[in-house]
Coordinates of C-alpha atoms in Angstrom, one line a residue:
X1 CA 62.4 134.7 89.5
X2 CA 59.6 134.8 92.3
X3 CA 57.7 132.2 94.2
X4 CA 53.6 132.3 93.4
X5 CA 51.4 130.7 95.3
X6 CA 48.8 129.0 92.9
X7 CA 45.4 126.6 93.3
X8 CA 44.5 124.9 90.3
X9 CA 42.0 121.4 89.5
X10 CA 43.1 118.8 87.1
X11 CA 41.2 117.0 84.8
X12 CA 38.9 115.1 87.1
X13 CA 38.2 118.5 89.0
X14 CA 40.4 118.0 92.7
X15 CA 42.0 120.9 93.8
X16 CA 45.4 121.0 94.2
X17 CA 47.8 123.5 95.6
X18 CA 51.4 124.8 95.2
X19 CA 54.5 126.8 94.7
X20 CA 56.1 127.9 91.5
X21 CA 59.2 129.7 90.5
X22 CA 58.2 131.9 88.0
X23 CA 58.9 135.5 85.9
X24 CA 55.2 136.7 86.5
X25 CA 51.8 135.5 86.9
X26 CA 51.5 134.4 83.1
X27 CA 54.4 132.4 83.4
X28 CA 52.7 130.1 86.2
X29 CA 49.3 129.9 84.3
X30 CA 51.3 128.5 80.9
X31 CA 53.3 125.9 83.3
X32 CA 50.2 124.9 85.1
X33 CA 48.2 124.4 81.3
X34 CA 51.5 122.3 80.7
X35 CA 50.4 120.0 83.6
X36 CA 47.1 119.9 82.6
X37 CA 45.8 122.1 85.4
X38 CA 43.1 124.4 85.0
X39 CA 44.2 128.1 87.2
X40 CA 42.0 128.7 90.2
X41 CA 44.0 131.6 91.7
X42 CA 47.7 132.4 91.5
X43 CA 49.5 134.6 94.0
X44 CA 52.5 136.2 94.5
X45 CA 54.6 134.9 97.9
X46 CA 55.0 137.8 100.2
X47 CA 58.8 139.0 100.6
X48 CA 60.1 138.1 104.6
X49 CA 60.9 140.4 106.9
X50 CA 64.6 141.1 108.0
X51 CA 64.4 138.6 110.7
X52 CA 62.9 136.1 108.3
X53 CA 65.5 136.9 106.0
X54 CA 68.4 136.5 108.6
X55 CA 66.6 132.9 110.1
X56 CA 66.4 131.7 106.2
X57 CA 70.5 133.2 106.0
X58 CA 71.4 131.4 109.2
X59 CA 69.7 127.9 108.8
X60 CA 71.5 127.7 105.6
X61 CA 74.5 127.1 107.1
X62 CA 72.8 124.3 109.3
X63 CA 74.1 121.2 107.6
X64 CA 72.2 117.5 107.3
X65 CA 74.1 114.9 109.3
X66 CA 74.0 111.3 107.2
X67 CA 72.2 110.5 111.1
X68 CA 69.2 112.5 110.0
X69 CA 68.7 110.9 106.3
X70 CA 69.1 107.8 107.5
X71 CA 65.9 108.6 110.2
X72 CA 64.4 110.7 106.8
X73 CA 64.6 107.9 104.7
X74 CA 63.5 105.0 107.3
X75 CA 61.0 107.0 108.6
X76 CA 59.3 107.9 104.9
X77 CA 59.7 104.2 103.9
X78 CA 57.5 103.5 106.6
X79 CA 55.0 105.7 105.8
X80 CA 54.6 104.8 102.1
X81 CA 54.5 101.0 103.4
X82 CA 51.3 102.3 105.3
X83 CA 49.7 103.2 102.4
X84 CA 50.3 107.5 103.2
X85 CA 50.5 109.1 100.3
X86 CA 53.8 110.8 99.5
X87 CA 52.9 114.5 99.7
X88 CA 51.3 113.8 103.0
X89 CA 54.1 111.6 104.2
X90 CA 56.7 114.3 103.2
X91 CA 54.4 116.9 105.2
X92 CA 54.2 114.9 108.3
X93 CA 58.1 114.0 108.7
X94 CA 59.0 117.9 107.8
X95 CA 56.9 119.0 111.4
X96 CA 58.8 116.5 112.8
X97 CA 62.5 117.6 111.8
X98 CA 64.4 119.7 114.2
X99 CA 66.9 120.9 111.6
X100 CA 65.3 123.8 109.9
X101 CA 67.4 124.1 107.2
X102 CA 66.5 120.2 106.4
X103 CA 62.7 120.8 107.4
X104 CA 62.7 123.9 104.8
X105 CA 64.1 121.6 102.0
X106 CA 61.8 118.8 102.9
X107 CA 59.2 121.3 102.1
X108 CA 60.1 122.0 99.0
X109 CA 60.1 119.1 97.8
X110 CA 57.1 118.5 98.4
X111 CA 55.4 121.6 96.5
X112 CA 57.4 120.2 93.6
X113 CA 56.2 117.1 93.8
X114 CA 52.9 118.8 94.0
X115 CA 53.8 121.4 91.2
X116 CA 53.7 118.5 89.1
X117 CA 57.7 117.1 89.8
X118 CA 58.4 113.5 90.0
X119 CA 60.0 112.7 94.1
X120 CA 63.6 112.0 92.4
X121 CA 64.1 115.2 90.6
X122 CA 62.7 117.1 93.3
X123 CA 65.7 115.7 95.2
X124 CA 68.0 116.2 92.3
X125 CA 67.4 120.1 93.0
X126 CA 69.0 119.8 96.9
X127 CA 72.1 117.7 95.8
X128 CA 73.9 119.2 98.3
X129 CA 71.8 117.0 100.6
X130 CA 70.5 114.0 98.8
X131 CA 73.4 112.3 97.2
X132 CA 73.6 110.8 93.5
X133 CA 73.0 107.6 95.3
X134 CA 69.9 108.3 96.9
X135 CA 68.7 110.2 93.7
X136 CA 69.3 107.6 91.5
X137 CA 67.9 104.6 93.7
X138 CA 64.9 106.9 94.6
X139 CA 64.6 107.1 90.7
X140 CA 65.2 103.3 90.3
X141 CA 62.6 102.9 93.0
X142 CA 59.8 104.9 91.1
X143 CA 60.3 103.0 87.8
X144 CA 60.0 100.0 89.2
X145 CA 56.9 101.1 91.8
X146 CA 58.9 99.9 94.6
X147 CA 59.7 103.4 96.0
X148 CA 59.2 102.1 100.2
X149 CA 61.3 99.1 99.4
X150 CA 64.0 101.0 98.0
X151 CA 63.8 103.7 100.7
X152 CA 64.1 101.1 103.0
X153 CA 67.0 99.8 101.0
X154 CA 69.3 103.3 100.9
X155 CA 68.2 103.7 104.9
X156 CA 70.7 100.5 105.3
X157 CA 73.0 101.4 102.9
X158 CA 73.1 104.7 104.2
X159 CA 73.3 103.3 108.1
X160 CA 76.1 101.3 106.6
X161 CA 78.3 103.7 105.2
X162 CA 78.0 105.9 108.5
X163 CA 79.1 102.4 110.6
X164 CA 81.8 101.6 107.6
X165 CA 83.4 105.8 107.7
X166 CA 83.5 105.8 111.4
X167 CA 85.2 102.6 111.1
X168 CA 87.8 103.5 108.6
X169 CA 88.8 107.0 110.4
X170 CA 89.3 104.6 113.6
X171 CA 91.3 102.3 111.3
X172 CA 93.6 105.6 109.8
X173 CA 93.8 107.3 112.9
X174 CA 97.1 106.3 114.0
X175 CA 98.5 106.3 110.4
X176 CA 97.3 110.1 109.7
X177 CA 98.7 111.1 113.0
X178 CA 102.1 109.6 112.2
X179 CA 102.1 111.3 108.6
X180 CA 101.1 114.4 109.9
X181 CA 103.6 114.4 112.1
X182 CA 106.6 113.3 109.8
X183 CA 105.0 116.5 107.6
X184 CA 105.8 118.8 110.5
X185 CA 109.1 117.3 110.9
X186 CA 110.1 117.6 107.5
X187 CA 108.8 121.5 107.6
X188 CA 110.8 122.2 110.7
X189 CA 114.1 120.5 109.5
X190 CA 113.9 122.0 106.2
X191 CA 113.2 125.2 107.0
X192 CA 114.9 126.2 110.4
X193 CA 117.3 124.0 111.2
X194 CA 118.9 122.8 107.7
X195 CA 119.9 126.1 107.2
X196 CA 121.9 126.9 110.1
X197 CA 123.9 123.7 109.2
X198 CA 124.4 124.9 105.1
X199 CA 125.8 128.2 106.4
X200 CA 127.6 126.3 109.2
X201 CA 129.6 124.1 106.3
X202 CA 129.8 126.9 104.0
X203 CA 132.5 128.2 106.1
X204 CA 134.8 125.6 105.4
X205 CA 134.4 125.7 101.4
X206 CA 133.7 122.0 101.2
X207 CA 131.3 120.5 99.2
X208 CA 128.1 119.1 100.6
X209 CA 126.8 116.0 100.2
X210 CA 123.8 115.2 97.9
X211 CA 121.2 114.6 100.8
X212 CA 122.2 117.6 102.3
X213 CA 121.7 119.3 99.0
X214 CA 118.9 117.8 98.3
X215 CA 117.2 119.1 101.4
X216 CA 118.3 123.0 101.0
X217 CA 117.1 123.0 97.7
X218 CA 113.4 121.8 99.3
X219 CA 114.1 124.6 101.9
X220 CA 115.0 127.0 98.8
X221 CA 111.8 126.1 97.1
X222 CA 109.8 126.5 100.3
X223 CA 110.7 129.7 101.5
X224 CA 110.7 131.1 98.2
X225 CA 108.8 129.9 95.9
X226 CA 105.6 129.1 98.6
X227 CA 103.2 131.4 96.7
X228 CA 103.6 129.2 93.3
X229 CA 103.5 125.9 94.9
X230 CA 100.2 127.1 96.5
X231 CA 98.8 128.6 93.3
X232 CA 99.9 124.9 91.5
X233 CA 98.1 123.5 94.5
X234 CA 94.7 125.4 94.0
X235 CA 95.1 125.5 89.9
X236 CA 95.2 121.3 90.3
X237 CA 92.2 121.3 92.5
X238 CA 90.4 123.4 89.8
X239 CA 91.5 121.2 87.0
X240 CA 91.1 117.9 88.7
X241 CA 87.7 119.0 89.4
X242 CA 86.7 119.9 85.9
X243 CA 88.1 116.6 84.7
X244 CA 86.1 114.3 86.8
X245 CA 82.9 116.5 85.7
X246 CA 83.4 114.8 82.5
X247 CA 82.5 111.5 81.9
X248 CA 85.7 110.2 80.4
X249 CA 87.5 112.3 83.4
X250 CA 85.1 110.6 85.5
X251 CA 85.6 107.0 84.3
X252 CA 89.3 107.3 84.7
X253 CA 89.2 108.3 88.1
X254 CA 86.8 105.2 88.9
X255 CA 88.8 103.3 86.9
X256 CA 92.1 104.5 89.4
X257 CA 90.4 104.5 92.9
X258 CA 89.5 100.7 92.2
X259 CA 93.1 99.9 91.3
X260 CA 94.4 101.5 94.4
X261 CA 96.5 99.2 96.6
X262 CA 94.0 98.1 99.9
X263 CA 91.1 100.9 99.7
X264 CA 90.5 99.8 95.7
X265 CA 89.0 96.6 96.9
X266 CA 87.1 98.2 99.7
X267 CA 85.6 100.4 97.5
X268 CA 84.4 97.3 94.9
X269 CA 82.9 95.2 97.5
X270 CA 80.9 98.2 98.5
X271 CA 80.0 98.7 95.4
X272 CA 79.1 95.2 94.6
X273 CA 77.0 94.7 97.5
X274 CA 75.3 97.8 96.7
X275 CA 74.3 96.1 93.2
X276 CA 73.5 92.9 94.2
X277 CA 70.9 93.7 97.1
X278 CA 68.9 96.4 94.6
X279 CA 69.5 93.8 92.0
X280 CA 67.7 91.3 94.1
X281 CA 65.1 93.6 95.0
X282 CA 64.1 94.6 91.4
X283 CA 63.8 90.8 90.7
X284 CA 61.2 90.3 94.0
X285 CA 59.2 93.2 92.7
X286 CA 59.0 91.7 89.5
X287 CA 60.6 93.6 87.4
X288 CA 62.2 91.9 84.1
X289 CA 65.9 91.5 84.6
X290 CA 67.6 93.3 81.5
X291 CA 65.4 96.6 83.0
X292 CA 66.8 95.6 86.8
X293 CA 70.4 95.3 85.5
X294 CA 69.8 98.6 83.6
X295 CA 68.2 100.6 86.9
X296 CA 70.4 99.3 89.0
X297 CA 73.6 100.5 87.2
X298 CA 72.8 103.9 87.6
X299 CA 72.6 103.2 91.5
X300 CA 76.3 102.1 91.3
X301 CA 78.5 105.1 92.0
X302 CA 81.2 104.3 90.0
X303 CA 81.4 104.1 85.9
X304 CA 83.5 101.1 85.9
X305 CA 81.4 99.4 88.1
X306 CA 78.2 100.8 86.2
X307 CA 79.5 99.9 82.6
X308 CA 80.1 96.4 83.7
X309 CA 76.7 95.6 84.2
X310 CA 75.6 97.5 81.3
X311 CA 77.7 95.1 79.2
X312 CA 76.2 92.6 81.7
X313 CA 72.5 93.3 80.6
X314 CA 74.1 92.9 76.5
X315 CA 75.1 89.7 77.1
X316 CA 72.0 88.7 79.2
X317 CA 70.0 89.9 76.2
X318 CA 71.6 88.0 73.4
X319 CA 70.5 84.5 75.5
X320 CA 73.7 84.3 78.1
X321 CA 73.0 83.9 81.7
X322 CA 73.7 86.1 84.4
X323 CA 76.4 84.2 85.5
X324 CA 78.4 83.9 82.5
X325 CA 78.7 87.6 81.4
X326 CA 80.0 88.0 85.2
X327 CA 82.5 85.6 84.6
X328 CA 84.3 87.6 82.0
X329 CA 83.7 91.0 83.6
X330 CA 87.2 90.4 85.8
X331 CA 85.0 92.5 88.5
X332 CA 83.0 89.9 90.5
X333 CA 84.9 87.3 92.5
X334 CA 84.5 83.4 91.8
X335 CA 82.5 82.9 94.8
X336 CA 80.3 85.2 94.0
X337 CA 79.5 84.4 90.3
X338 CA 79.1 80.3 91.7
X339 CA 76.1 81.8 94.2
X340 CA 74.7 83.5 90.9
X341 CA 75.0 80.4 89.3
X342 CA 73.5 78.2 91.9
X343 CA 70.9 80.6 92.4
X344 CA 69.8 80.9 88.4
X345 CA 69.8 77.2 88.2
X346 CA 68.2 76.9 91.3
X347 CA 65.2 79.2 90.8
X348 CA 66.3 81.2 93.4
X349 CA 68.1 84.1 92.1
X350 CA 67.0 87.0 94.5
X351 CA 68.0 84.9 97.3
X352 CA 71.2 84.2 96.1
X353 CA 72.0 87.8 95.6
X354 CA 71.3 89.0 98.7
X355 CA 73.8 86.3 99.9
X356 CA 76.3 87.6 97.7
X357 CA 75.5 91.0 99.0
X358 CA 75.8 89.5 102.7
X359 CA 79.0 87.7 101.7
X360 CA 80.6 91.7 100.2
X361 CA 79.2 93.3 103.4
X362 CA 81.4 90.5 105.1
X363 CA 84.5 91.0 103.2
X364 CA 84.3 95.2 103.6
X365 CA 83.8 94.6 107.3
X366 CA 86.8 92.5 107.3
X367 CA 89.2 95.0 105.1
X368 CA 88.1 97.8 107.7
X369 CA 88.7 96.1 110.8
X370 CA 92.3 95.2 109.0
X371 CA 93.0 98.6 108.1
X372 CA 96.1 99.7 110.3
X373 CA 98.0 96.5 109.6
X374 CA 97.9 97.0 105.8
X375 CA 99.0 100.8 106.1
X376 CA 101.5 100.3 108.9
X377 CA 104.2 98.7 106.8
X378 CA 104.1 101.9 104.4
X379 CA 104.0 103.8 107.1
X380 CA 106.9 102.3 108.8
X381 CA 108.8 102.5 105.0
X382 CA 107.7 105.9 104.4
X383 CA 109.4 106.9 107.8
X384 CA 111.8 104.9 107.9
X385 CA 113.5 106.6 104.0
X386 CA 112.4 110.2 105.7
X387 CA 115.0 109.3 108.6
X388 CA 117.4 107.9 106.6
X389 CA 117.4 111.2 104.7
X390 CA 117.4 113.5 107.6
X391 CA 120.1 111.7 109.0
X392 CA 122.4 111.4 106.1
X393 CA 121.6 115.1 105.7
X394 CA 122.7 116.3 108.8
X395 CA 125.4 113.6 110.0
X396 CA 127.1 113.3 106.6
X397 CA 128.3 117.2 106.7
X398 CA 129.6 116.3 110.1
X399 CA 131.9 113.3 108.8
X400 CA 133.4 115.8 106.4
X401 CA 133.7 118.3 108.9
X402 CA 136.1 115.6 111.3
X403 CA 138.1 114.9 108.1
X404 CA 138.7 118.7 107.4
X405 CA 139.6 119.0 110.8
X406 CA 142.2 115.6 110.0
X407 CA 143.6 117.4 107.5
X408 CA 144.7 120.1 109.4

């Protein structure tokens, strides 16, 4: 495939201009006909020089930090709320960028939007940057025409999952320094000092006791067997990963990370909060609700979550209210479905759900901040059995060894 450089005019005569991936010049004239475009000239893109070709190698390694999408998004929102066109928007904030790996991609998307490309699947082309969230709401946002509103929306969300990571690796700091640690100390004990203590009592032809056994047959299987355990390792990464590109694979995993003691209702009331502030902007902008419910599921980034609604928008659509499919859904909590309630009967629904949303944003804030005190009393179990084992391992060997001694 090469790039071609092409002008064209559409039906009303305006010139527009582009790039296009293409087998030869043919190619781009049939794709532009397709569009309704009417050739000018089309041009093949001159081939970069070595140190273009080492600049392009090097800026792919640049990565985008969640800091710059959140200024990306914000910033474009802002722009579209002025009235900028998109194209022109896009071409502004790209001068602007001092990542040139993001300010190459930025432009991009733009000449597909130009070439014809709607914004969301030009960003579904760079999902290595733009999330499934941001595609989907971006996509959510131009079926609904509220494209700066929902831009605005993923800037917070996006601003809010930064605030709620850094957060939790605060929160787990402590936790994943203790288990890493317990890990090395279970290494070192099984492999160099268990050992010396099975050869030790080996001497004496007694038999040793079951936690010392237990823990030369992990030494056994680590110092032998390594290669296979790291093969299963890999080979369950591979096949995990297949699964969850499935959507049945997919759904289960959802369905277990939500039923995951303390970071399964984190991850809901993110979710939920996520649904109810789009949910409540589709219904300012107009939009009917059985076509908001059905956008906004697609924003939610789990398929529990997003069949929920789905069977939400059913129910809403044989005559039910919101509040009552909710109800029976087993996801939403009381409080929240009474707000719903309050709100339909009310007249004030999109107020109501961006309570709600205030009220989940609450409640994930509050599981964060109490983090370390859910996982310390498994962390204090988990060490406290690991101890118990090492020391019956090594001390109970030693017991026997006095009563041999006795004996004699």
């Amino acid at each position: 495939m090469n790039n071609y450089n092409y002008k064209a005019r559409d039906r009303y005569g305006v010139l527009t201009t582009g790039i296009i991936d293409a087998e030869n010049s043919k190619e781009v004239a049939l794709q532009l006909e397709r569009r309704h475009y009417t050739p000018v000239s089309i041009e093949a893109v001159e081939e970069e020089g070595v140190a273009g070709k080492l600049s392009v190698f090097f800026n792919s390694f640049q990565k985008v930090s969640p800091d710059e999408l959140v200024v990306f998004t914000r910033q474009l929102a802002s722009i579209l709320e002025a009235g900028v066109p998109l194209t022109d928007g896009l071409d502004a904030l790209q001068e602007q960028l001092k990542n040139k790996g993001f300010q190459k991609v930025v432009l991009q998307v733009k000449r597909e939007i130009e070439g014809g490309a709607s914004f969301s699947d030009a960003l579904e082309k760079h999902e290595k940057i733009f999330s499934k969230l941001v595609i989907n709401m971006v996509r959510a946002g131009e079926r609904a025409g509220i494209l700066d509103e929902v831009l605005e929306t993923v800037s917070t969300l996006l601003d809010k999952e930064i605030e709620t990571a850094g957060r939790v690796k605060s929160a787990t700091r402590y936790p994943l320094i203790v288990s890493i640690t317990m890990i090395i100390a279970f290494m070192v004990l099984t492999t160099f000092i268990i050992p010396k203590f099975a050869k030790f009592f080996a001497a004496f032809k007694t038999e040793l006791p079951l936690p010392t056994r237990i823990l030369i047959w992990f030494n056994n299987v680590l110092v032998n067997y390594w290669f296979i355990i790291l093969g299963v390792f890999f080979l369950a990464i591979y096949v995990i990963k297949r699964v969850l590109d499935t959507d049945k694979g997919r759904y289960a995993w959802d369905r277990l990370m939500l039923s995951t003691p303390i970071f399964g209702p984190l991850f809901s009331k993110i979710y939920l909060s996520r649904f109810s502030r789009m949910l409540a902007a589709m219904i300012r902008s107009g939009i009917p609700i059985l076509q908001a419910l059905e956008i906004t599921s697609a924003t939610v980034e789990n398929k529990v979550i997003s069949k929920v609604i789905l069977d939400v928008r059913d129910k809403v659509s044989q005559g039910k209210s919101l509040a009552e499919p909710m109800k029976g859904s087993k996801i939403f909590p009381p409080i929240a479905i009474s707000m719903v309630a309050i709100g339909e009967r009310a007249g004030s629904l999109e107020k109501m759900l961006n309570k709600v949303s205030d009220y989940f944003d609450r409640e994930s804030d509050y599981t964060v901040k109490n983090l370390t005190p859910l996982l310390e009393p498994i962390l204090i179990f988990g060490l406290g059995m690991m101890m118990l084992v090492f020391a019956l391992g090594i001390f109970l060997p030693m017991w026997d060894l006095v009563k041999v001694y006795r004996n004699y």
